Amino acid sequence: MDQDPILNGLNERQLVAVTSSANVLQILAPPGSGKTKTLTSRVAYLIKHHNYKPWNILCLTFTIKSSREMKERLSKLIGNGTEAKLVLGTFHSVCRRYLDKYGHLIGIPKGFGIADSGDSSSIVKRIVKRLGLNIDPKVAQSRISSTKSKGLSYPGLPKEAAKKKDIDRQEFVQVFEAYADYLDRANLLDFDDLLLKCSDLLRQHPECVSNVEAVLIDEFQDTNLVQFDLMRLFATEQKRITTVGDPDQSIYGWRSAEVKNLYRMKTQYPDTLVIDLQANYRSSGAILLAAQELIEQDQSRPSKSLLPTHCPGTIPVLRRLPSSDVEALWIVSEIKRAIGMTGSMLTHQDFAILLRSAALSRQIESAMGKAGIPYRMVGGQKFFDRVEVKIVLDYMRAISQPSNDDAVARVLNVPARSLGSTTVAALLSEAESKKLTLWTLIRDIVQGNIRSSTKITKPAERGLDAFIGIVLTGRQKLRNPSDPITPQNLVKYIIKTIGFQEHLKKGYEDHDARWANVEELVSQAGDFQAPQDSPGNGADTDKDADLPVIEGIAQSKGDVGEEMLSMFLANVALATELQKDDEDPEGEGQSRSLVTVSTIHAAKGLEWPVVFVPAAYEGSIPHSRAEDTDEERRLLYVAMTRAQALLYVSCPVKNSRREDTVLSQFLDPKSVGHYLVNAGPRLDSGVVSDMARILRRPCPSWGKIMEECARLQNSEDNTWPLDGSTHADDVKSKWEVGDSASASNRQINPQLDSRVLVGQEYSNTTNARGSAITVGYTTTMDATQNFTLNSFTGFTSATIQFHRIEKERHMAVAQEFRMASKDEVKATSRKRKAQDQTQSSLTSLWGPKMRCIDEENPPTGSAIKRTASTECLKPRSGPYDAGNLLRRPLAPVPENLRRHGRGPCARPPLLQGSASEAGETSEQYVFLSSSPPDATRTDEKESKAAEAKQSKSVKVTATAQTYGQDRLRVGDVRPAHTTHTTTMAQIQGATACKKTLGVRRAMTGWNAKGANGFSVPTKVKR
């Protein structure tokens, strides 16, 4: 017998949850355990095997995205448009539908509007100002929402306030009462009222949900007390409930979420069956091990475990860094390194930076912007909050509901109608004082029915008359019984009547982009009613299905046009997530890869291959104002379990305010610290192969990896000290300074000097530790632009030239490995071994012979066999294997070049004659600042030829064969150790130079200014 398609792909515990016959079922679903798949499969199973009617099933979620995902999955499981008949949506949208149909039973008029958070804020501000109260409007608004979330309303508050005799409490009650009165007068409900009023409706008229056969709720740990009450009321008739949640992911306590609802459910329904999903299909074993250790610090949580289905992978990182600025630079460097070392298997869209609070993003955004890394901020400006879109929507709100004072006030003078902001505010204040709506006041003023106390000029009066005409005409079009206007045609009517395109051209430089947003609104309004005519067209809309008709209960009905507009505006108000703009913030389509920067709260339910969690210190996480430490721990747990393959947690020694920090208590080295390492992983062949398996992607080829690696400055996480030290002496630098780069440039682009300490401001008065120092010179390699020879082509410092030589070496090796055969490589290796032992072989830069990990010919055997058993929980450790993809660190700079260009540069003395003429060696030598070398090196024959020609010209050459050996004897000058090949003879012979350094200039110029002249610093060999 063939297995039911609904049950395909379910593991054992998921199968039990889907097919359970229990009336009340509580499914505990840890991160990445397939909760959405389980919940949608149970809905389909109830319809197919229990013969439940789709319109009798309530599916409640917390986000529009979750609702859409469930609809898409159900359409694949059951099809035939059945998913459209379900009562499926967010708590707020489902409650709005019940109030729209049955709200008249408790006195809520048909066509009520929804006051969004912006409307609520404006209303509270006006009330506080009008009453002359001292309470903060933001605090008052937050307390109103919190009070409603607990199921309380203002009628019961005055007595309590009077008893406590608390001035602040009494002011809050005044604001609460005035706020509620205003909403009633304007026929508005805020978001909390949607839940409260629906709860009142179902409590007074339970017959409204007598048809409901099953209630299924997603993310149950995020419900508040009112939503828990709604669950009970919806299931009054049959008492069949299925919830999916995870107490370890309850992170919305500040929004009155009650994690205790999980326990209340078992108390309310003693026969509740609890099923724990354990298998994790998202993260590597090492990440899960660290996350499990973290969350088990909470002794009050129910005991449950995470079982990995992937290999152990890479151990998560806990990185200490000197400052928050350096932390941002480190994140940028690790993103680049991960992309390069995986052969571009990872792209920018695979990275997420999750923050405890949005204020921490400044340094990170700055560093990524300067490094040219594209990114997007989740939670940015929403499409419906854009000025040009909001203006059109406010006109639609004014036409749908003229009693909405805030909507009317915002568009009363758009476009300009000779009404200043002062006049509009005065009219609004006058309307409130007379207990009238703003629409009623201005209509009576224009019609001459009332004398206004606000001074209105004749042009302003004509402007008011034009506005009233637009609104009244729109309302007539809505109520046309034969041909009611659709939301799309209403938008077109508004923008044409007010000349909106011309208004945008006059007022905004980016009017084309703003007009494009208006056209997008027109398109979305058109999509809204499209399924009504062709439900099978697959259009992505938010139009709700009608509630089923229940015998004996009348549903409220209105004009078709008004209902359609009211539904459209309600969906816009409830669309708290980014719509199309969320997926394509720059308007460039899915082809553009962007790093995601988000708060941890906004990232819940999402996943990325690589996740960074910066600022893991006390005061950030746990937050300094947090009241529930356990919830802060759960927040960090949620952040860690967003990662699939690589997890980085970082903590700066000093925060953005330059204050010392303390590592988060949740990352105690005695517990979680055992499962973290202090540096970024070495991305060798084994790690890359594991990542490919976890992400279910093809493993990159050897050639691709070599090509990407050639562009990297660093192949390991060793730019900054592992302990977060800020002292330059603690850094094992390859070279200590970047020549022409300023301190600020080194912070922005650490690749200029990949081992130098970043984040310190250098000057000629302080050292890296900040203590005063004294110098006797002002010329440094940081000022090469002022050098006399700076106009010569090719004049660069030794450090910059060393960068170029090392890069050419690496590129040559990469090309050799791609083009040469194995035999040729061996022959080349033998040839290089015969070279002078003072010069290392180029192949030694790459370590042992590398193993190709091409996906077409992958390595076989036990080396790549990994399972998801308990042994997989032991993270990989140990030295590199033969398949190491990493280069060894670059060869160290010779000691005599480490401070090249930073010390005083003395001028050479006068020469006493050629050593070849005198027949003896000079006992004096000078300090020379040599010119840059050529990329090619001379061999031994060229060195001997140079010595034979020393009588004709003075030429100093440091070759690979003579480097580090006895110095050459050339005339009376003993050369400094250098890799440069440019000679003084070449400089002196250059026609473009009018002033020279060295011999010719010194013979006449140094004694010209006085009898004593200038004494050249020399050192006599003793």
Short mmCIF file of C-alpha atoms in Angstrom, two decimals, residues 180-442:
data_model
loop_
_atom_site.label_atom_id
_atom_site.label_comp_id
_atom_site.label_asym_id
_atom_site.label_seq_id
_atom_site.Cartn_x
_atom_site.Cartn_y
_atom_site.Cartn_z
CA ALA A 180 -10.95 55.35 24.45
CA ASP A 181 -13.58 58.08 24.04
CA TYR A 182 -11.86 59.39 20.93
CA LEU A 183 -11.69 55.93 19.32
CA ASP A 184 -15.39 55.38 20.01
CA ARG A 185 -16.32 58.75 18.54
CA ALA A 186 -14.20 58.16 15.42
CA ASN A 187 -15.38 54.54 15.00
CA LEU A 188 -11.80 53.28 15.25
CA LEU A 189 -10.25 50.21 16.86
CA ASP A 190 -6.56 49.90 17.61
CA PHE A 191 -4.68 46.60 17.37
CA ASP A 192 -5.34 45.65 20.99
CA ASP A 193 -9.04 46.47 20.62
CA LEU A 194 -9.34 43.93 17.80
CA LEU A 195 -8.47 41.17 20.24
CA LEU A 196 -10.35 42.56 23.24
CA LYS A 197 -13.57 43.30 21.36
CA CYS A 198 -13.50 39.88 19.66
CA SER A 199 -13.06 38.26 23.06
CA ASP A 200 -16.09 40.22 24.32
CA LEU A 201 -18.07 39.16 21.26
CA LEU A 202 -17.34 35.44 21.66
CA ARG A 203 -17.95 35.55 25.38
CA GLN A 204 -21.37 37.15 24.92
CA HIS A 205 -22.27 35.29 21.73
CA PRO A 206 -20.47 31.91 21.62
CA GLU A 207 -22.83 30.80 18.86
CA CYS A 208 -20.70 32.85 16.43
CA VAL A 209 -18.08 30.06 16.54
CA SER A 210 -20.39 27.10 17.03
CA ASN A 211 -19.25 25.70 13.67
CA VAL A 212 -15.54 25.53 14.56
CA GLU A 213 -14.29 21.93 14.60
CA ALA A 214 -10.57 22.51 15.27
CA VAL A 215 -8.26 25.35 16.30
CA LEU A 216 -4.57 25.25 15.42
CA ILE A 217 -2.12 27.89 16.70
CA ASP A 218 1.48 28.52 15.64
CA GLU A 219 4.16 30.06 17.93
CA PHE A 220 1.97 29.48 20.97
CA GLN A 221 4.74 30.63 23.36
CA ASP A 222 4.22 34.20 22.06
CA THR A 223 0.53 34.46 23.00
CA ASN A 224 -0.65 36.88 25.67
CA LEU A 225 -3.51 36.46 28.12
CA VAL A 226 -6.16 37.79 25.73
CA GLN A 227 -5.01 35.44 22.95
CA PHE A 228 -5.06 32.49 25.35
CA ASP A 229 -8.64 33.44 26.21
CA LEU A 230 -9.48 33.64 22.50
CA MET A 231 -8.12 30.11 22.01
CA ARG A 232 -10.54 28.81 24.64
CA LEU A 233 -13.47 30.76 23.20
CA PHE A 234 -12.84 29.66 19.61
CA ALA A 235 -12.75 26.01 20.75
CA THR A 236 -15.83 26.27 23.00
CA GLU A 237 -17.95 23.88 20.94
CA GLN A 238 -15.60 20.96 20.13
CA LYS A 239 -12.57 21.63 22.37
CA ARG A 240 -10.15 20.36 19.73
CA ILE A 241 -6.91 22.33 19.93
CA THR A 242 -3.43 21.86 18.49
CA THR A 243 -0.64 24.25 19.43
CA VAL A 244 2.95 24.38 18.25
CA GLY A 245 5.53 26.27 20.29
CA ASP A 246 8.84 26.25 22.11
CA PRO A 247 9.32 27.74 25.59
CA ASP A 248 13.01 28.23 24.78
CA GLN A 249 12.07 30.73 22.05
CA SER A 250 9.73 32.94 24.06
CA ILE A 251 11.32 36.37 23.49
CA TYR A 252 8.40 38.79 23.37
CA GLY A 253 7.74 39.40 27.04
CA TRP A 254 7.99 43.15 26.42
CA ARG A 255 4.87 42.74 24.25
CA SER A 256 3.08 40.98 27.12
CA ALA A 257 3.71 37.48 25.74
CA GLU A 258 3.20 34.81 28.41
CA VAL A 259 5.43 31.75 28.20
CA LYS A 260 3.35 30.42 31.12
CA ASN A 261 0.47 29.89 28.69
CA LEU A 262 2.10 26.55 27.83
CA TYR A 263 1.56 25.45 31.42
CA ARG A 264 -1.88 27.08 31.68
CA MET A 265 -2.97 25.03 28.68
CA LYS A 266 -2.13 21.76 30.46
CA THR A 267 -3.98 23.00 33.55
CA GLN A 268 -7.01 24.09 31.57
CA TYR A 269 -7.07 20.82 29.59
CA PRO A 270 -5.70 18.00 31.80
CA ASP A 271 -5.86 15.49 28.94
CA THR A 272 -3.38 17.47 26.87
CA LEU A 273 -0.95 15.24 24.97
CA VAL A 274 2.58 16.72 24.76
CA ILE A 275 4.86 15.62 21.90
CA ASP A 276 8.45 16.84 21.80
CA LEU A 277 10.10 17.18 18.38
CA GLN A 278 13.84 16.67 18.80
CA ALA A 279 15.50 16.31 15.40
CA ASN A 280 17.12 19.50 14.11
CA TYR A 281 17.41 19.88 10.34
CA ARG A 282 19.10 23.29 10.33
CA SER A 283 22.35 23.56 12.26
CA SER A 284 25.58 21.62 12.59
CA GLY A 285 26.17 19.42 15.62
CA ALA A 286 28.74 21.79 17.14
CA ILE A 287 26.35 24.76 17.00
CA LEU A 288 23.55 22.75 18.58
CA LEU A 289 25.85 21.53 21.34
CA ALA A 290 26.79 25.08 22.33
CA ALA A 291 23.17 26.29 22.10
CA GLN A 292 21.94 23.39 24.22
CA GLU A 293 24.54 24.12 26.89
CA LEU A 294 23.46 27.75 26.90
CA ILE A 295 19.73 27.18 27.28
CA GLU A 296 20.18 24.50 29.96
CA GLN A 297 21.44 27.23 32.29
CA ASP A 298 17.73 27.92 32.89
CA GLN A 299 16.80 25.29 35.46
CA SER A 300 13.08 26.08 35.27
CA ARG A 301 12.62 25.10 31.63
CA PRO A 302 11.22 21.68 30.69
CA SER A 303 13.95 19.18 29.97
CA LYS A 304 14.28 18.50 26.24
CA SER A 305 17.15 17.97 23.86
CA LEU A 306 18.28 18.82 20.35
CA LEU A 307 19.43 15.97 18.11
CA PRO A 308 21.51 16.98 15.08
CA THR A 309 20.89 15.48 11.67
CA HIS A 310 24.04 17.06 10.23
CA CYS A 311 27.73 16.38 10.82
CA PRO A 312 29.56 18.15 13.71
CA GLY A 313 30.87 20.91 11.50
CA THR A 314 32.96 23.79 12.79
CA ILE A 315 33.18 24.80 16.45
CA PRO A 316 31.41 28.15 17.07
CA VAL A 317 33.62 31.17 17.72
CA LEU A 318 33.75 33.50 20.71
CA ARG A 319 36.08 36.30 19.63
CA ARG A 320 37.47 39.05 21.85
CA LEU A 321 38.38 42.31 20.09
CA PRO A 322 39.81 45.65 21.25
CA SER A 323 36.81 47.87 20.47
CA SER A 324 33.45 47.99 18.74
CA ASP A 325 35.09 49.66 15.73
CA VAL A 326 37.57 46.83 15.40
CA GLU A 327 34.75 44.35 15.93
CA ALA A 328 33.01 45.77 12.86
CA LEU A 329 36.23 45.53 10.82
CA TRP A 330 36.71 41.95 11.99
CA ILE A 331 33.21 41.01 10.84
CA VAL A 332 33.94 42.50 7.42
CA SER A 333 37.25 40.63 7.15
CA GLU A 334 35.65 37.32 8.18
CA ILE A 335 32.92 37.74 5.58
CA LYS A 336 35.54 38.26 2.89
CA ARG A 337 37.65 35.37 4.14
CA ALA A 338 34.71 32.96 4.28
CA ILE A 339 33.64 33.82 0.74
CA GLY A 340 37.17 33.45 -0.60
CA MET A 341 38.18 30.28 1.25
CA THR A 342 34.99 28.50 0.15
CA GLY A 343 35.51 29.34 -3.49
CA SER A 344 32.44 31.62 -3.52
CA MET A 345 30.23 28.76 -2.41
CA LEU A 346 29.02 31.39 0.06
CA THR A 347 27.70 34.74 -1.16
CA HIS A 348 26.76 37.91 0.67
CA GLN A 349 23.15 36.79 1.11
CA ASP A 350 24.38 33.83 3.18
CA PHE A 351 25.54 36.12 6.01
CA ALA A 352 23.47 37.67 8.80
CA ILE A 353 24.52 40.02 11.59
CA LEU A 354 22.04 39.78 14.45
CA LEU A 355 21.94 42.58 17.02
CA ARG A 356 20.36 42.84 20.45
CA SER A 357 19.29 46.39 19.60
CA ALA A 358 19.30 48.39 16.39
CA ALA A 359 21.52 51.08 17.94
CA LEU A 360 24.50 48.70 17.67
CA SER A 361 24.44 48.80 13.87
CA ARG A 362 26.25 52.12 13.35
CA GLN A 363 29.84 50.84 13.35
CA ILE A 364 28.90 47.73 11.39
CA GLU A 365 27.06 49.68 8.70
CA SER A 366 29.97 52.11 8.43
CA ALA A 367 32.56 49.35 8.09
CA MET A 368 30.58 47.47 5.45
CA GLY A 369 29.90 50.65 3.51
CA LYS A 370 33.59 51.55 3.40
CA ALA A 371 34.53 47.98 2.45
CA GLY A 372 32.00 47.97 -0.38
CA ILE A 373 29.94 45.09 1.05
CA PRO A 374 26.25 45.40 0.07
CA TYR A 375 23.81 44.97 2.94
CA ARG A 376 20.19 45.54 3.92
CA MET A 377 18.68 46.59 7.21
CA VAL A 378 15.67 44.51 8.19
CA GLY A 379 13.00 46.67 9.74
CA GLY A 380 13.77 49.70 7.61
CA GLN A 381 11.10 51.92 6.12
CA LYS A 382 8.09 49.89 5.10
CA PHE A 383 6.48 50.32 1.72
CA PHE A 384 3.19 51.54 3.16
CA ASP A 385 5.01 54.04 5.40
CA ARG A 386 6.62 55.93 2.52
CA VAL A 387 5.39 59.51 2.26
CA GLU A 388 3.98 59.30 -1.26
CA VAL A 389 2.20 56.00 -0.54
CA LYS A 390 0.85 57.15 2.80
CA ILE A 391 -0.65 60.28 1.25
CA VAL A 392 -2.75 58.22 -1.19
CA LEU A 393 -3.74 55.79 1.57
CA ASP A 394 -4.83 58.65 3.82
CA TYR A 395 -7.07 59.99 1.04
CA MET A 396 -8.57 56.49 0.79
CA ARG A 397 -9.09 56.41 4.58
CA ALA A 398 -10.73 59.83 4.50
CA ILE A 399 -13.12 58.67 1.76
CA SER A 400 -13.83 55.37 3.51
CA GLN A 401 -14.21 56.95 6.94
CA PRO A 402 -14.34 60.77 7.11
CA SER A 403 -14.47 60.59 10.91
CA ASN A 404 -10.78 59.55 10.96
CA ASP A 405 -9.37 62.90 12.09
CA ASP A 406 -5.71 61.93 11.72
CA ALA A 407 -6.11 60.81 8.12
CA VAL A 408 -8.07 63.95 7.23
CA ALA A 409 -5.57 66.24 8.97
CA ARG A 410 -2.57 64.70 7.16
CA VAL A 411 -3.97 65.34 3.66
CA LEU A 412 -6.01 68.47 4.27
CA ASN A 413 -3.22 70.62 2.80
CA VAL A 414 -1.74 68.10 0.30
CA PRO A 415 -1.32 69.44 -2.32
CA ALA A 416 -1.11 72.98 -0.89
CA ARG A 417 -4.51 74.60 -0.33
CA SER A 418 -3.40 77.78 1.45
CA LEU A 419 -3.68 75.99 4.80
CA GLY A 420 -0.57 76.10 6.93
CA SER A 421 0.28 73.54 9.58
CA THR A 422 -0.73 76.06 12.26
CA THR A 423 -4.19 76.45 10.76
CA VAL A 424 -4.69 72.69 10.49
CA ALA A 425 -3.60 72.19 14.11
CA ALA A 426 -5.98 74.94 15.23
CA LEU A 427 -8.89 73.36 13.36
CA LEU A 428 -8.10 69.98 14.91
CA SER A 429 -7.97 71.49 18.39
CA GLU A 430 -11.23 73.34 17.82
CA ALA A 431 -12.95 70.11 16.66
CA GLU A 432 -11.83 68.26 19.80
CA SER A 433 -12.96 71.06 22.07
CA LYS A 434 -16.43 71.07 20.43
CA LYS A 435 -16.63 67.24 20.50
CA LEU A 436 -16.83 67.16 16.73
CA THR A 437 -14.85 65.33 14.13
CA LEU A 438 -12.53 67.42 11.98
CA TRP A 439 -14.53 66.44 8.87
CA THR A 440 -17.79 67.68 10.40
CA LEU A 441 -16.18 70.96 11.45
CA ILE A 442 -14.67 71.88 8.08
#
